[in-house]
mmCIF file of C-alpha atoms and ligand atoms in Angstrom:
data_model
loop_
_atom_site.group_PDB
_atom_site.id
_atom_site.type_symbol
_atom_site.label_atom_id
_atom_site.label_comp_id
_atom_site.label_asym_id
_atom_site.label_seq_id
_atom_site.Cartn_x
_atom_site.Cartn_y
_atom_site.Cartn_z
ATOM 1 C CA MET A 28 -0.139 -52.954 -15.265
ATOM 2 C CA ARG A 29 1.915 -50.681 -17.557
ATOM 3 C CA LYS A 30 -1.161 -50.216 -19.704
ATOM 4 C CA ILE A 31 -3.225 -49.120 -16.692
ATOM 5 C CA VAL A 32 -0.557 -46.613 -15.600
ATOM 6 C CA LEU A 33 -0.324 -45.291 -19.151
ATOM 7 C CA THR A 34 -4.110 -44.926 -19.390
ATOM 8 C CA LEU A 35 -4.151 -43.068 -16.057
ATOM 9 C CA CYS A 36 -1.383 -40.718 -17.202
ATOM 10 C CA VAL A 37 -3.130 -39.944 -20.481
ATOM 11 C CA GLY A 38 -6.383 -39.350 -18.586
ATOM 12 C CA LEU A 39 -4.657 -36.971 -16.161
ATOM 13 C CA LEU A 40 -3.001 -35.051 -18.987
ATOM 14 C CA ALA A 41 -6.314 -34.713 -20.797
ATOM 15 C CA ALA A 42 -7.964 -33.351 -17.645
ATOM 16 C CA LEU A 43 -5.254 -30.714 -17.026
ATOM 17 C CA PRO A 44 -6.677 -27.972 -19.271
ATOM 18 C CA LEU A 45 -10.034 -28.347 -17.510
ATOM 19 C CA ALA A 46 -8.361 -28.030 -14.115
ATOM 20 C CA GLY A 47 -6.654 -24.847 -15.348
ATOM 21 C CA ARG A 48 -9.961 -23.359 -16.370
ATOM 22 C CA ALA A 49 -11.658 -24.309 -13.111
ATOM 23 C CA GLN A 50 -8.907 -22.498 -11.182
ATOM 24 C CA ASP A 51 -9.310 -19.210 -13.062
ATOM 25 C CA VAL A 52 -10.226 -16.985 -10.136
ATOM 26 C CA ARG A 53 -9.622 -13.696 -11.965
ATOM 27 C CA GLU A 54 -12.450 -11.216 -11.792
ATOM 28 C CA VAL A 55 -13.996 -10.327 -15.144
ATOM 29 C CA VAL A 56 -13.970 -6.540 -15.515
ATOM 30 C CA PRO A 57 -16.316 -5.705 -18.403
ATOM 31 C CA MET A 58 -15.425 -2.706 -20.573
ATOM 32 C CA PRO A 59 -16.810 -1.489 -23.923
ATOM 33 C CA PRO A 60 -14.766 -2.795 -26.899
ATOM 34 C CA GLU A 61 -13.029 0.540 -27.584
ATOM 35 C CA VAL A 62 -11.950 0.933 -23.939
ATOM 36 C CA GLN A 63 -10.674 -2.660 -23.968
ATOM 37 C CA ARG A 64 -8.808 -2.006 -27.197
ATOM 38 C CA ASP A 65 -7.078 1.102 -25.815
ATOM 39 C CA MET A 66 -6.177 -0.688 -22.595
ATOM 40 C CA LEU A 67 -4.663 -3.635 -24.466
ATOM 41 C CA ILE A 68 -2.682 -1.261 -26.702
ATOM 42 C CA ALA A 69 -1.265 0.307 -23.517
ATOM 43 C CA MET A 70 -0.506 -3.204 -22.198
ATOM 44 C CA ARG A 71 1.397 -4.217 -25.297
ATOM 45 C CA ASP A 72 3.295 -0.947 -25.068
ATOM 46 C CA HIS A 73 4.445 -1.952 -21.553
ATOM 47 C CA VAL A 74 6.254 -4.952 -23.026
ATOM 48 C CA ILE A 75 7.911 -2.747 -25.660
ATOM 49 C CA VAL A 76 8.977 -0.307 -22.935
ATOM 50 C CA LEU A 77 10.441 -3.060 -20.737
ATOM 51 C CA ASP A 78 12.332 -4.503 -23.703
ATOM 52 C CA THR A 79 13.702 -1.084 -24.686
ATOM 53 C CA VAL A 80 14.646 -0.271 -21.084
ATOM 54 C CA PHE A 81 16.574 -3.555 -20.755
ATOM 55 C CA SER A 82 18.333 -2.795 -24.025
ATOM 56 C CA HIS A 83 19.226 0.744 -22.840
ATOM 57 C CA MET A 84 20.508 -0.685 -19.548
ATOM 58 C CA ALA A 85 22.682 -3.183 -21.393
ATOM 59 C CA THR A 86 24.298 -0.352 -23.359
ATOM 60 C CA GLU A 87 24.485 1.990 -20.326
ATOM 61 C CA ARG A 88 22.029 4.471 -21.788
ATOM 62 C CA TYR A 89 20.714 5.162 -18.286
ATOM 63 C CA ARG A 90 19.260 8.603 -18.899
ATOM 64 C CA GLU A 91 17.177 7.314 -21.814
ATOM 65 C CA ALA A 92 16.058 4.281 -19.793
ATOM 66 C CA ALA A 93 14.928 6.388 -16.811
ATOM 67 C CA ALA A 94 13.037 8.857 -19.016
ATOM 68 C CA LEU A 95 11.270 6.059 -20.878
ATOM 69 C CA VAL A 96 10.172 4.387 -17.652
ATOM 70 C CA GLU A 97 8.758 7.645 -16.341
ATOM 71 C CA GLU A 98 6.988 8.592 -19.532
ATOM 72 C CA ARG A 99 5.552 5.307 -20.695
ATOM 73 C CA LEU A 100 5.260 2.785 -17.871
ATOM 74 C CA ARG A 101 1.785 3.281 -16.507
ATOM 75 C CA ALA A 102 -1.300 1.143 -16.547
ATOM 76 C CA ALA A 103 -3.833 3.535 -18.062
ATOM 77 C CA PRO A 104 -3.646 5.003 -21.591
ATOM 78 C CA PHE A 105 -1.971 8.425 -21.929
ATOM 79 C CA ASP A 106 -4.717 10.427 -23.522
ATOM 80 C CA PRO A 107 -6.718 12.082 -20.658
ATOM 81 C CA ALA A 108 -10.061 11.111 -22.277
ATOM 82 C CA LYS A 109 -8.901 7.504 -22.566
ATOM 83 C CA GLU A 110 -7.635 7.542 -19.001
ATOM 84 C CA ALA A 111 -11.038 8.788 -17.838
ATOM 85 C CA ALA A 112 -12.740 5.966 -19.774
ATOM 86 C CA PHE A 113 -10.395 3.406 -18.208
ATOM 87 C CA ALA A 114 -11.086 4.830 -14.736
ATOM 88 C CA ALA A 115 -14.828 4.660 -15.364
ATOM 89 C CA TYR A 116 -14.734 0.896 -15.982
ATOM 90 C CA ALA A 117 -11.747 -0.356 -13.961
ATOM 91 C CA ASN A 118 -12.597 -1.931 -10.609
ATOM 92 C CA ALA A 119 -11.038 -0.691 -7.348
ATOM 93 C CA ASP A 120 -8.391 -3.427 -7.445
ATOM 94 C CA MET A 121 -7.261 -2.411 -10.932
ATOM 95 C CA LYS A 122 -7.090 1.247 -9.952
ATOM 96 C CA GLU A 123 -4.939 0.285 -6.996
ATOM 97 C CA ALA A 124 -2.670 -1.798 -9.237
ATOM 98 C CA ASP A 125 -2.524 1.110 -11.705
ATOM 99 C CA ALA A 126 -1.336 3.420 -8.904
ATOM 100 C CA ALA A 127 1.134 0.750 -7.716
ATOM 101 C CA LEU A 128 2.572 0.474 -11.228
ATOM 102 C CA ARG A 129 3.084 4.226 -11.471
ATOM 103 C CA HIS A 130 4.725 4.218 -8.050
ATOM 104 C CA ALA A 131 6.978 1.283 -8.976
ATOM 105 C CA ALA A 132 7.880 3.004 -12.267
ATOM 106 C CA LYS A 133 8.962 6.131 -10.361
ATOM 107 C CA GLY A 134 11.082 3.926 -8.103
ATOM 108 C CA LEU A 135 12.706 2.240 -11.099
ATOM 109 C CA ALA A 136 13.484 5.565 -12.789
ATOM 110 C CA ALA A 137 15.081 6.807 -9.543
ATOM 111 C CA ALA A 138 17.098 3.590 -9.137
ATOM 112 C CA ILE A 139 18.385 3.838 -12.719
ATOM 113 C CA ARG A 140 19.461 7.460 -12.149
ATOM 114 C CA LYS A 141 21.208 6.399 -8.950
ATOM 115 C CA LEU A 142 23.095 3.720 -10.872
ATOM 116 C CA ASP A 143 24.016 6.281 -13.515
ATOM 117 C CA ALA A 144 25.554 8.484 -10.809
ATOM 118 C CA ALA A 145 27.165 5.800 -8.619
ATOM 119 C CA ARG A 146 28.079 3.046 -11.116
ATOM 120 C CA ASP A 147 28.499 0.528 -8.303
ATOM 121 C CA TYR A 148 27.200 -2.886 -7.246
ATOM 122 C CA ALA A 149 24.805 -1.590 -4.571
ATOM 123 C CA ALA A 150 23.140 0.720 -7.102
ATOM 124 C CA ALA A 151 22.946 -2.127 -9.644
ATOM 125 C CA LYS A 152 21.208 -4.274 -7.026
ATOM 126 C CA GLY A 153 18.819 -1.385 -6.431
ATOM 127 C CA VAL A 154 17.869 -1.435 -10.120
ATOM 128 C CA SER A 155 17.220 -5.187 -9.988
ATOM 129 C CA ALA A 156 14.946 -4.772 -6.970
ATOM 130 C CA ALA A 157 13.102 -1.833 -8.542
ATOM 131 C CA THR A 158 12.640 -3.808 -11.783
ATOM 132 C CA SER A 159 11.160 -6.655 -9.796
ATOM 133 C CA ASN A 160 8.776 -4.203 -8.078
ATOM 134 C CA VAL A 161 7.507 -3.184 -11.522
ATOM 135 C CA THR A 162 6.985 -6.690 -12.880
ATOM 136 C CA THR A 163 5.337 -7.755 -9.615
ATOM 137 C CA THR A 164 2.608 -5.162 -10.182
ATOM 138 C CA CYS A 165 2.066 -6.520 -13.723
ATOM 139 C CA VAL A 166 1.757 -10.064 -12.412
ATOM 140 C CA SER A 167 -0.455 -9.226 -9.445
ATOM 141 C CA CYS A 168 -2.995 -7.311 -11.542
ATOM 142 C CA HIS A 169 -3.010 -10.066 -14.176
ATOM 143 C CA ALA A 170 -3.516 -12.691 -11.497
ATOM 144 C CA ARG A 171 -6.687 -10.986 -10.263
ATOM 145 C CA ASN A 172 -8.334 -9.373 -13.291
ATOM 146 C CA ARG A 173 -9.332 -10.096 -16.850
ATOM 147 C CA LEU A 174 -11.439 -8.365 -19.453
ATOM 148 C CA ARG A 175 -13.321 -11.399 -20.712
HETATM 149 C C1 HEC B 2 -4.266 -2.513 -13.532
HETATM 150 C C2 HEC B 2 -4.036 -3.893 -13.814
HETATM 151 C C3 HEC B 2 -2.910 -4.242 -14.752
HETATM 152 C C4 HEC B 2 -1.594 -3.878 -14.651
HETATM 153 C C5 HEC B 2 -0.917 -3.064 -13.547
HETATM 154 C C6 HEC B 2 -0.942 -4.456 -15.796
HETATM 155 N N1 HEC B 2 -1.831 -5.141 -16.565
HETATM 156 FE FE1 HEC B 2 -1.441 -6.041 -18.350
HETATM 157 N N2 HEC B 2 -3.402 -6.579 -18.497
HETATM 158 C C7 HEC B 2 -4.382 -6.331 -17.557
HETATM 159 C C8 HEC B 2 -5.619 -6.950 -17.953
HETATM 160 C C9 HEC B 2 -6.929 -6.927 -17.185
HETATM 161 C C10 HEC B 2 -5.367 -7.590 -19.186
HETATM 162 C C11 HEC B 2 -6.339 -8.425 -20.024
HETATM 163 C C12 HEC B 2 -6.218 -9.879 -19.547
HETATM 164 C C13 HEC B 2 -7.361 -10.762 -20.043
HETATM 165 O O1 HEC B 2 -8.474 -10.275 -20.297
HETATM 166 O O2 HEC B 2 -7.132 -12.000 -20.106
HETATM 167 C C14 HEC B 2 -3.963 -7.325 -19.507
HETATM 168 C C15 HEC B 2 -3.320 -7.760 -20.652
HETATM 169 C C16 HEC B 2 -1.976 -7.593 -20.907
HETATM 170 C C17 HEC B 2 -1.314 -8.045 -22.105
HETATM 171 C C18 HEC B 2 -1.988 -8.723 -23.296
HETATM 172 C C19 HEC B 2 -2.318 -7.648 -24.341
HETATM 173 C C20 HEC B 2 -3.198 -8.153 -25.484
HETATM 174 O O3 HEC B 2 -3.207 -7.512 -26.539
HETATM 175 O O4 HEC B 2 -3.895 -9.165 -25.314
HETATM 176 C C21 HEC B 2 0.013 -7.745 -21.977
HETATM 177 C C22 HEC B 2 1.131 -8.025 -22.969
HETATM 178 C C23 HEC B 2 0.178 -7.085 -20.694
HETATM 179 N N3 HEC B 2 -1.060 -6.990 -20.073
HETATM 180 C C24 HEC B 2 1.384 -6.625 -20.197
HETATM 181 C C25 HEC B 2 1.527 -5.962 -18.987
HETATM 182 C C26 HEC B 2 2.806 -5.549 -18.414
HETATM 183 C C27 HEC B 2 4.171 -5.821 -19.027
HETATM 184 C C28 HEC B 2 2.518 -4.910 -17.251
HETATM 185 C C29 HEC B 2 3.438 -4.274 -16.271
HETATM 186 C C30 HEC B 2 4.451 -3.349 -16.731
HETATM 187 C C31 HEC B 2 1.064 -4.925 -17.095
HETATM 188 N N4 HEC B 2 0.522 -5.565 -18.161
HETATM 189 C C32 HEC B 2 0.420 -4.353 -16.035
HETATM 190 C C33 HEC B 2 -4.234 -5.589 -16.406
HETATM 191 C C34 HEC B 2 -3.058 -5.036 -15.966
#
């Protein structure tokens, strides 16, 4: 009996990666290699920005944190030509998520400035909520789109 249960468990575990693949419902959004490369560079920069913002927040460098969010937290690359290339290949859903990220980033920058001025619990909660709005846009775009 124990052997049968063990065999079933091992079988289930082995099948898990397949189940994961079968459930990948993300839309493939094809882009030329150089557009992909620039987009992924921008993506990796988002993680650096979030890390730096959290570090600034921890040391109460609010002005620096707000400026960084405004300047660097956006879905498309910064160079206008690269942004145009991204827009040419991104699907409507990605463009919407791109706009949502920019909007959420503005909200986060405003919440950080409010905390800088008020230095109270309500303003700190506002920053937490605004941070969550940002990461939600990351997650929702990732849940629906992939490059390959
Ligand atoms: C407009 C949609 C969209 C938004 C918004 C978005 N991403 Fe992405 N991101 C993607 C896509 C598409 C990929 C490629 C995924 C794939 O092909 O598997 C990606 C890949 C990444 C990668 C992997 C980079 C690499 O070199 O492989 C990181 C890290 C990442 N995103 C971070 C973020 C963070 C952090 C945010 C939010 C601040 C964010 N992304 C917001 C669409 C988005």
